[in-house]
mmCIF file with all atom_site columns, C-alpha atoms in Angstrom:
data_model
loop_
_atom_site.group_PDB
_atom_site.id
_atom_site.type_symbol
_atom_site.label_atom_id
_atom_site.label_alt_id
_atom_site.label_comp_id
_atom_site.label_asym_id
_atom_site.label_entity_id
_atom_site.label_seq_id
_atom_site.pdbx_PDB_ins_code
_atom_site.Cartn_x
_atom_site.Cartn_y
_atom_site.Cartn_z
_atom_site.occupancy
_atom_site.B_iso_or_equiv
_atom_site.pdbx_formal_charge
_atom_site.auth_seq_id
_atom_site.auth_comp_id
_atom_site.auth_asym_id
_atom_site.auth_atom_id
_atom_site.pdbx_PDB_model_num
ATOM 1   C CA . MET T 1 1   ? -22.827 -16.645 -7.782  1.00 38.00 ? 1   MET T CA 1
ATOM 2   C CA . ALA T 1 2   ? -23.061 -14.387 -4.845  1.00 47.00 ? 2   ALA T CA 1
ATOM 3   C CA . SER T 1 3   ? -22.664 -10.798 -5.709  1.00 51.00 ? 3   SER T CA 1
ATOM 4   C CA . ASP T 1 4   ? -19.526 -9.221  -4.712  1.00 56.00 ? 4   ASP T CA 1
ATOM 5   C CA . PRO T 1 5   ? -19.500 -7.249  -1.666  1.00 69.00 ? 5   PRO T CA 1
ATOM 6   C CA . THR T 1 6   ? -20.654 -3.565  -2.512  1.00 84.00 ? 6   THR T CA 1
ATOM 7   C CA . THR T 1 7   ? -18.156 -1.663  0.178   1.00 93.00 ? 7   THR T CA 1
ATOM 8   C CA . CYS T 1 8   ? -14.416 -1.549  0.523   1.00 95.00 ? 8   CYS T CA 1
ATOM 9   C CA . TYR T 1 9   ? -14.894 -2.838  3.862   1.00 96.00 ? 9   TYR T CA 1
ATOM 10  C CA . ASP T 1 10  ? -17.345 -5.755  2.778   1.00 96.00 ? 10  ASP T CA 1
ATOM 11  C CA . ARG T 1 11  ? -14.542 -6.557  0.353   1.00 96.00 ? 11  ARG T CA 1
ATOM 12  C CA . LEU T 1 12  ? -11.608 -6.407  3.026   1.00 96.00 ? 12  LEU T CA 1
ATOM 13  C CA . LEU T 1 13  ? -13.948 -8.733  5.173   1.00 96.00 ? 13  LEU T CA 1
ATOM 14  C CA . HIS T 1 14  ? -15.075 -11.027 2.533   1.00 95.00 ? 14  HIS T CA 1
ATOM 15  C CA . ARG T 1 15  ? -11.405 -11.682 1.488   1.00 95.00 ? 15  ARG T CA 1
ATOM 16  C CA . GLY T 1 16  ? -10.084 -12.331 4.850   1.00 95.00 ? 16  GLY T CA 1
ATOM 17  C CA . LEU T 1 17  ? -8.358  -9.081  5.426   1.00 95.00 ? 17  LEU T CA 1
ATOM 18  C CA . ALA T 1 18  ? -8.328  -6.759  8.242   1.00 93.00 ? 18  ALA T CA 1
ATOM 19  C CA . LEU T 1 19  ? -6.651  -3.035  8.295   1.00 94.00 ? 19  LEU T CA 1
ATOM 20  C CA . PRO T 1 20  ? -3.817  -3.324  10.667  1.00 93.00 ? 20  PRO T CA 1
ATOM 21  C CA . GLN T 1 21  ? -2.909  -0.726  13.491  1.00 90.00 ? 21  GLN T CA 1
ATOM 22  C CA . VAL T 1 22  ? -1.040  2.480   12.251  1.00 91.00 ? 22  VAL T CA 1
ATOM 23  C CA . PRO T 1 23  ? 2.572   2.283   13.767  1.00 83.00 ? 23  PRO T CA 1
ATOM 24  C CA . ALA T 1 24  ? 4.012   5.177   15.115  1.00 84.00 ? 24  ALA T CA 1
ATOM 25  C CA . PRO T 1 25  ? 6.435   6.913   12.612  1.00 86.00 ? 25  PRO T CA 1
ATOM 26  C CA . ILE T 1 26  ? 9.960   6.060   12.731  1.00 82.00 ? 26  ILE T CA 1
ATOM 27  C CA . GLY T 1 27  ? 11.181  9.773   12.170  1.00 87.00 ? 27  GLY T CA 1
ATOM 28  C CA . ASN T 1 28  ? 10.328  13.301  12.476  1.00 92.00 ? 28  ASN T CA 1
ATOM 29  C CA . PHE T 1 29  ? 7.414   13.232  10.379  1.00 94.00 ? 29  PHE T CA 1
ATOM 30  C CA . VAL T 1 30  ? 3.803   12.228  9.906   1.00 95.00 ? 30  VAL T CA 1
ATOM 31  C CA . HIS T 1 31  ? 2.090   9.620   8.095   1.00 95.00 ? 31  HIS T CA 1
ATOM 32  C CA . CYS T 1 32  ? -0.358  11.930  6.096   1.00 97.00 ? 32  CYS T CA 1
ATOM 33  C CA . VAL T 1 33  ? -0.455  15.524  4.978   1.00 97.00 ? 33  VAL T CA 1
ATOM 34  C CA . ARG T 1 34  ? -3.412  16.880  3.247   1.00 97.00 ? 34  ARG T CA 1
ATOM 35  C CA . GLU T 1 35  ? -3.237  19.895  0.588   1.00 97.00 ? 35  GLU T CA 1
ATOM 36  C CA . GLY T 1 36  ? -6.634  20.514  -0.727  1.00 97.00 ? 36  GLY T CA 1
ATOM 37  C CA . ASP T 1 37  ? -8.251  17.436  -1.913  1.00 97.00 ? 37  ASP T CA 1
ATOM 38  C CA . LEU T 1 38  ? -4.989  15.426  -2.096  1.00 98.00 ? 38  LEU T CA 1
ATOM 39  C CA . LEU T 1 39  ? -3.557  13.559  0.713   1.00 98.00 ? 39  LEU T CA 1
ATOM 40  C CA . PHE T 1 40  ? 0.002   12.529  0.370   1.00 98.00 ? 40  PHE T CA 1
ATOM 41  C CA . LEU T 1 41  ? 1.063   9.504   2.367   1.00 98.00 ? 41  LEU T CA 1
ATOM 42  C CA . SER T 1 42  ? 4.666   8.864   3.649   1.00 97.00 ? 42  SER T CA 1
ATOM 43  C CA . GLY T 1 43  ? 5.962   5.965   2.824   1.00 96.00 ? 43  GLY T CA 1
ATOM 44  C CA . GLN T 1 44  ? 5.188   2.474   4.722   1.00 95.00 ? 44  GLN T CA 1
ATOM 45  C CA . GLY T 1 45  ? 6.802   -0.641  4.857   1.00 96.00 ? 45  GLY T CA 1
ATOM 46  C CA . PRO T 1 46  ? 5.575   -4.291  5.251   1.00 96.00 ? 46  PRO T CA 1
ATOM 47  C CA . VAL T 1 47  ? 4.314   -5.196  8.448   1.00 92.00 ? 47  VAL T CA 1
ATOM 48  C CA . ASN T 1 48  ? 2.571   -8.610  9.388   1.00 89.00 ? 48  ASN T CA 1
ATOM 49  C CA . ALA T 1 49  ? -0.299  -9.058  11.576  1.00 85.00 ? 49  ALA T CA 1
ATOM 50  C CA . CYS T 1 50  ? 2.183   -9.948  14.463  1.00 88.00 ? 50  CYS T CA 1
ATOM 51  C CA . GLY T 1 51  ? 3.530   -6.471  14.164  1.00 88.00 ? 51  GLY T CA 1
ATOM 52  C CA . GLU T 1 52  ? 6.955   -7.765  12.711  1.00 92.00 ? 52  GLU T CA 1
ATOM 53  C CA . LEU T 1 53  ? 8.594   -6.091  9.376   1.00 94.00 ? 53  LEU T CA 1
ATOM 54  C CA . MET T 1 54  ? 9.324   -8.005  6.374   1.00 97.00 ? 54  MET T CA 1
ATOM 55  C CA . THR T 1 55  ? 13.147  -7.596  5.886   1.00 98.00 ? 55  THR T CA 1
ATOM 56  C CA . GLY T 1 56  ? 15.532  -8.949  3.125   1.00 98.00 ? 56  GLY T CA 1
ATOM 57  C CA . LYS T 1 57  ? 17.108  -8.514  -0.290  1.00 98.00 ? 57  LYS T CA 1
ATOM 58  C CA . VAL T 1 58  ? 14.906  -9.373  -2.979  1.00 98.00 ? 58  VAL T CA 1
ATOM 59  C CA . GLY T 1 59  ? 16.374  -11.425 -5.771  1.00 98.00 ? 59  GLY T CA 1
ATOM 60  C CA . ALA T 1 60  ? 18.672  -12.663 -3.119  1.00 98.00 ? 60  ALA T CA 1
ATOM 61  C CA . THR T 1 61  ? 17.087  -13.817 0.496   1.00 97.00 ? 61  THR T CA 1
ATOM 62  C CA . VAL T 1 62  ? 13.439  -12.874 -0.640  1.00 98.00 ? 62  VAL T CA 1
ATOM 63  C CA . SER T 1 63  ? 11.482  -14.092 -3.762  1.00 98.00 ? 63  SER T CA 1
ATOM 64  C CA . ALA T 1 64  ? 9.479   -11.823 -6.083  1.00 98.00 ? 64  ALA T CA 1
ATOM 65  C CA . GLU T 1 65  ? 6.485   -13.577 -4.934  1.00 98.00 ? 65  GLU T CA 1
ATOM 66  C CA . GLN T 1 66  ? 7.052   -13.329 -1.310  1.00 98.00 ? 66  GLN T CA 1
ATOM 67  C CA . ALA T 1 67  ? 7.908   -9.523  -2.035  1.00 98.00 ? 67  ALA T CA 1
ATOM 68  C CA . TYR T 1 68  ? 4.471   -9.082  -3.906  1.00 98.00 ? 68  TYR T CA 1
ATOM 69  C CA . ASP T 1 69  ? 2.771   -10.563 -0.805  1.00 98.00 ? 69  ASP T CA 1
ATOM 70  C CA . HIS T 1 70  ? 4.967   -7.699  1.072   1.00 98.00 ? 70  HIS T CA 1
ATOM 71  C CA . ALA T 1 71  ? 3.751   -5.167  -0.925  1.00 98.00 ? 71  ALA T CA 1
ATOM 72  C CA . LYS T 1 72  ? 0.220   -6.305  -0.526  1.00 98.00 ? 72  LYS T CA 1
ATOM 73  C CA . LEU T 1 73  ? 0.903   -5.816  3.376   1.00 97.00 ? 73  LEU T CA 1
ATOM 74  C CA . VAL T 1 74  ? 2.164   -2.253  2.718   1.00 98.00 ? 74  VAL T CA 1
ATOM 75  C CA . GLY T 1 75  ? -0.949  -1.760  1.041   1.00 98.00 ? 75  GLY T CA 1
ATOM 76  C CA . LEU T 1 76  ? -3.200  -2.789  3.854   1.00 97.00 ? 76  LEU T CA 1
ATOM 77  C CA . ASN T 1 77  ? -1.199  -0.292  5.564   1.00 96.00 ? 77  ASN T CA 1
ATOM 78  C CA . LEU T 1 78  ? -1.777  2.501   3.244   1.00 98.00 ? 78  LEU T CA 1
ATOM 79  C CA . LEU T 1 79  ? -5.250  1.984   3.429   1.00 98.00 ? 79  LEU T CA 1
ATOM 80  C CA . SER T 1 80  ? -5.349  1.828   7.444   1.00 97.00 ? 80  SER T CA 1
ATOM 81  C CA . VAL T 1 81  ? -3.519  5.528   7.169   1.00 97.00 ? 81  VAL T CA 1
ATOM 82  C CA . LEU T 1 82  ? -6.290  6.621   4.820   1.00 97.00 ? 82  LEU T CA 1
ATOM 83  C CA . HIS T 1 83  ? -9.072  5.267   7.215   1.00 97.00 ? 83  HIS T CA 1
ATOM 84  C CA . GLN T 1 84  ? -7.123  6.895   10.370  1.00 96.00 ? 84  GLN T CA 1
ATOM 85  C CA . GLU T 1 85  ? -6.976  10.126  8.349   1.00 96.00 ? 85  GLU T CA 1
ATOM 86  C CA . LEU T 1 86  ? -10.667 9.973   6.913   1.00 97.00 ? 86  LEU T CA 1
ATOM 87  C CA . GLY T 1 87  ? -12.746 8.097   9.229   1.00 95.00 ? 87  GLY T CA 1
ATOM 88  C CA . ASP T 1 88  ? -14.002 6.467   5.851   1.00 96.00 ? 88  ASP T CA 1
ATOM 89  C CA . LEU T 1 89  ? -12.498 4.773   3.130   1.00 96.00 ? 89  LEU T CA 1
ATOM 90  C CA . GLY T 1 90  ? -15.879 5.578   1.162   1.00 94.00 ? 90  GLY T CA 1
ATOM 91  C CA . ARG T 1 91  ? -14.179 9.362   0.860   1.00 96.00 ? 91  ARG T CA 1
ATOM 92  C CA . VAL T 1 92  ? -11.149 8.009   -1.500  1.00 97.00 ? 92  VAL T CA 1
ATOM 93  C CA . ARG T 1 93  ? -12.122 9.306   -4.697  1.00 97.00 ? 93  ARG T CA 1
ATOM 94  C CA . ARG T 1 94  ? -8.939  8.078   -6.289  1.00 98.00 ? 94  ARG T CA 1
ATOM 95  C CA . ILE T 1 95  ? -5.562  6.480   -5.908  1.00 98.00 ? 95  ILE T CA 1
ATOM 96  C CA . VAL T 1 96  ? -3.747  8.962   -7.931  1.00 98.00 ? 96  VAL T CA 1
ATOM 97  C CA . LYS T 1 97  ? 0.129   7.860   -7.966  1.00 98.00 ? 97  LYS T CA 1
ATOM 98  C CA . LEU T 1 98  ? 2.222   5.318   -6.040  1.00 98.00 ? 98  LEU T CA 1
ATOM 99  C CA . LEU T 1 99  ? 5.976   5.443   -6.057  1.00 98.00 ? 99  LEU T CA 1
ATOM 100 C CA . GLY T 1 100 ? 7.109   1.678   -4.930  1.00 98.00 ? 100 GLY T CA 1
ATOM 101 C CA . MET T 1 101 ? 10.717  1.249   -3.946  1.00 98.00 ? 101 MET T CA 1
ATOM 102 C CA . VAL T 1 102 ? 12.158  -2.522  -3.784  1.00 98.00 ? 102 VAL T CA 1
ATOM 103 C CA . ASN T 1 103 ? 15.430  -3.368  -1.986  1.00 98.00 ? 103 ASN T CA 1
ATOM 104 C CA . ALA T 1 104 ? 16.758  -5.421  -4.640  1.00 98.00 ? 104 ALA T CA 1
ATOM 105 C CA . THR T 1 105 ? 19.865  -6.934  -5.954  1.00 98.00 ? 105 THR T CA 1
ATOM 106 C CA . PRO T 1 106 ? 21.619  -5.083  -8.811  1.00 97.00 ? 106 PRO T CA 1
ATOM 107 C CA . ASP T 1 107 ? 20.417  -7.868  -11.249 1.00 97.00 ? 107 ASP T CA 1
ATOM 108 C CA . PHE T 1 108 ? 16.607  -7.794  -9.971  1.00 98.00 ? 108 PHE T CA 1
ATOM 109 C CA . ALA T 1 109 ? 14.382  -6.743  -12.717 1.00 97.00 ? 109 ALA T CA 1
ATOM 110 C CA . GLU T 1 110 ? 10.839  -7.503  -11.621 1.00 97.00 ? 110 GLU T CA 1
ATOM 111 C CA . HIS T 1 111 ? 10.100  -4.644  -9.864  1.00 98.00 ? 111 HIS T CA 1
ATOM 112 C CA . PRO T 1 112 ? 6.781   -3.872  -11.300 1.00 98.00 ? 112 PRO T CA 1
ATOM 113 C CA . ARG T 1 113 ? 5.712   -7.585  -10.507 1.00 98.00 ? 113 ARG T CA 1
ATOM 114 C CA . VAL T 1 114 ? 6.622   -6.738  -6.663  1.00 98.00 ? 114 VAL T CA 1
ATOM 115 C CA . ILE T 1 115 ? 4.709   -3.464  -6.767  1.00 98.00 ? 115 ILE T CA 1
ATOM 116 C CA . ASN T 1 116 ? 1.503   -5.279  -7.964  1.00 98.00 ? 116 ASN T CA 1
ATOM 117 C CA . GLY T 1 117 ? 0.995   -6.452  -4.647  1.00 98.00 ? 117 GLY T CA 1
ATOM 118 C CA . CYS T 1 118 ? -0.171  -2.987  -3.552  1.00 98.00 ? 118 CYS T CA 1
ATOM 119 C CA . SER T 1 119 ? -1.599  -2.171  -6.848  1.00 98.00 ? 119 SER T CA 1
ATOM 120 C CA . ASP T 1 120 ? -3.624  -5.276  -7.313  1.00 98.00 ? 120 ASP T CA 1
ATOM 121 C CA . LEU T 1 121 ? -4.990  -4.920  -3.479  1.00 98.00 ? 121 LEU T CA 1
ATOM 122 C CA . PHE T 1 122 ? -5.901  -1.278  -4.092  1.00 98.00 ? 122 PHE T CA 1
ATOM 123 C CA . VAL T 1 123 ? -7.962  -1.981  -7.487  1.00 97.00 ? 123 VAL T CA 1
ATOM 124 C CA . ASP T 1 124 ? -9.804  -5.419  -5.800  1.00 97.00 ? 124 ASP T CA 1
ATOM 125 C CA . ILE T 1 125 ? -10.726 -3.088  -2.630  1.00 97.00 ? 125 ILE T CA 1
ATOM 126 C CA . LEU T 1 126 ? -11.475 0.237   -4.006  1.00 97.00 ? 126 LEU T CA 1
ATOM 127 C CA . GLY T 1 127 ? -12.540 -0.650  -7.751  1.00 95.00 ? 127 GLY T CA 1
ATOM 128 C CA . ASP T 1 128 ? -12.005 1.996   -10.204 1.00 96.00 ? 128 ASP T CA 1
ATOM 129 C CA . ALA T 1 129 ? -11.175 4.430   -7.261  1.00 97.00 ? 129 ALA T CA 1
ATOM 130 C CA . GLY T 1 130 ? -7.753  2.177   -6.768  1.00 97.00 ? 130 GLY T CA 1
ATOM 131 C CA . ARG T 1 131 ? -6.467  2.537   -10.490 1.00 98.00 ? 131 ARG T CA 1
ATOM 132 C CA . HIS T 1 132 ? -3.430  4.688   -10.449 1.00 98.00 ? 132 HIS T CA 1
ATOM 133 C CA . SER T 1 133 ? -0.432  5.806   -12.009 1.00 98.00 ? 133 SER T CA 1
ATOM 134 C CA . ARG T 1 134 ? 2.767   4.371   -10.618 1.00 98.00 ? 134 ARG T CA 1
ATOM 135 C CA . SER T 1 135 ? 6.618   4.158   -10.596 1.00 98.00 ? 135 SER T CA 1
ATOM 136 C CA . ALA T 1 136 ? 8.384   0.821   -9.359  1.00 98.00 ? 136 ALA T CA 1
ATOM 137 C CA . VAL T 1 137 ? 12.026  1.410   -8.676  1.00 98.00 ? 137 VAL T CA 1
ATOM 138 C CA . GLY T 1 138 ? 14.705  -0.789  -7.001  1.00 98.00 ? 138 GLY T CA 1
ATOM 139 C CA . VAL T 1 139 ? 16.923  0.860   -4.328  1.00 98.00 ? 139 VAL T CA 1
ATOM 140 C CA . GLY T 1 140 ? 20.377  -0.517  -2.845  1.00 96.00 ? 140 GLY T CA 1
ATOM 141 C CA . SER T 1 141 ? 18.421  -0.298  0.939   1.00 97.00 ? 141 SER T CA 1
ATOM 142 C CA . LEU T 1 142 ? 15.560  0.617   2.490   1.00 97.00 ? 142 LEU T CA 1
ATOM 143 C CA . PRO T 1 143 ? 15.293  1.445   6.151   1.00 95.00 ? 143 PRO T CA 1
ATOM 144 C CA . GLY T 1 144 ? 15.915  -1.559  8.661   1.00 94.00 ? 144 GLY T CA 1
ATOM 145 C CA . ASN T 1 145 ? 16.682  -3.600  5.712   1.00 97.00 ? 145 ASN T CA 1
ATOM 146 C CA . ILE T 1 146 ? 12.727  -3.927  4.537   1.00 98.00 ? 146 ILE T CA 1
ATOM 147 C CA . THR T 1 147 ? 11.845  -5.376  1.357   1.00 98.00 ? 147 THR T CA 1
ATOM 148 C CA . VAL T 1 148 ? 9.314   -2.954  0.209   1.00 98.00 ? 148 VAL T CA 1
ATOM 149 C CA . GLU T 1 149 ? 8.382   0.662   0.807   1.00 98.00 ? 149 GLU T CA 1
ATOM 150 C CA . ILE T 1 150 ? 5.482   2.405   -0.915  1.00 98.00 ? 150 ILE T CA 1
ATOM 151 C CA . GLU T 1 151 ? 3.984   5.898   -0.665  1.00 98.00 ? 151 GLU T CA 1
ATOM 152 C CA . ALA T 1 152 ? 1.005   7.629   -2.223  1.00 98.00 ? 152 ALA T CA 1
ATOM 153 C CA . VAL T 1 153 ? -0.724  10.402  -3.421  1.00 98.00 ? 153 VAL T CA 1
ATOM 154 C CA . VAL T 1 154 ? -4.917  10.149  -3.089  1.00 98.00 ? 154 VAL T CA 1
ATOM 155 C CA . ALA T 1 155 ? -7.451  12.641  -4.197  1.00 98.00 ? 155 ALA T CA 1
ATOM 156 C CA . VAL T 1 156 ? -10.765 12.676  -1.538  1.00 97.00 ? 156 VAL T CA 1
ATOM 157 C CA . GLN T 1 157 ? -14.047 13.587  -1.343  1.00 94.00 ? 157 GLN T CA 1
ATOM 158 C CA . ASP T 1 158 ? -15.793 15.467  1.553   1.00 84.00 ? 158 ASP T CA 1
#
C-alpha cells in the first residue's frame, strides 16, 4: 500500500481536490483578521467549482448528505482563505474552533452530521492540526439562502 502524501497540498491533489479562488466579500468586512498567532476567518458559504452557491433549506429541499458535501465545499473555501493569507498551509499550527451554521427546518436535528463535512476535510488534509473544537447550530436563514456557513479560528506559526 502506498504511503499517504506528506503535505496538505499533496493530500488535496491525491484526493482530487483543488483550492478554489477566494471570492470577494459580500459586505463591509475582510475574510481574515490576524491577532497575534490567531487568525479569525469570516464565515464562508458553499461555492462549487463553477462558482455557484449551494442554496436551500436542509431537511426540506436539501438532504443531510447533500449538506455534508456543501460543508466540505465550505472547508475548501476556508482552506483557500488560509492559503491566501499565509502563503503556505503548512503554517497552520491548529484549527482551534469552528462555528457551523446550517440553514435548516425547525425539526432538523442533524446539524453536527452536516458540519462534519468541513471537520472531516480538515482532519483529512491537515492531520492532527485539523482537529478542533466546534459548535454546530441550526438557523432560520442564511445570506442568499445558502445551506451552510462556517467560520473558523486558526492558530498559525511563522
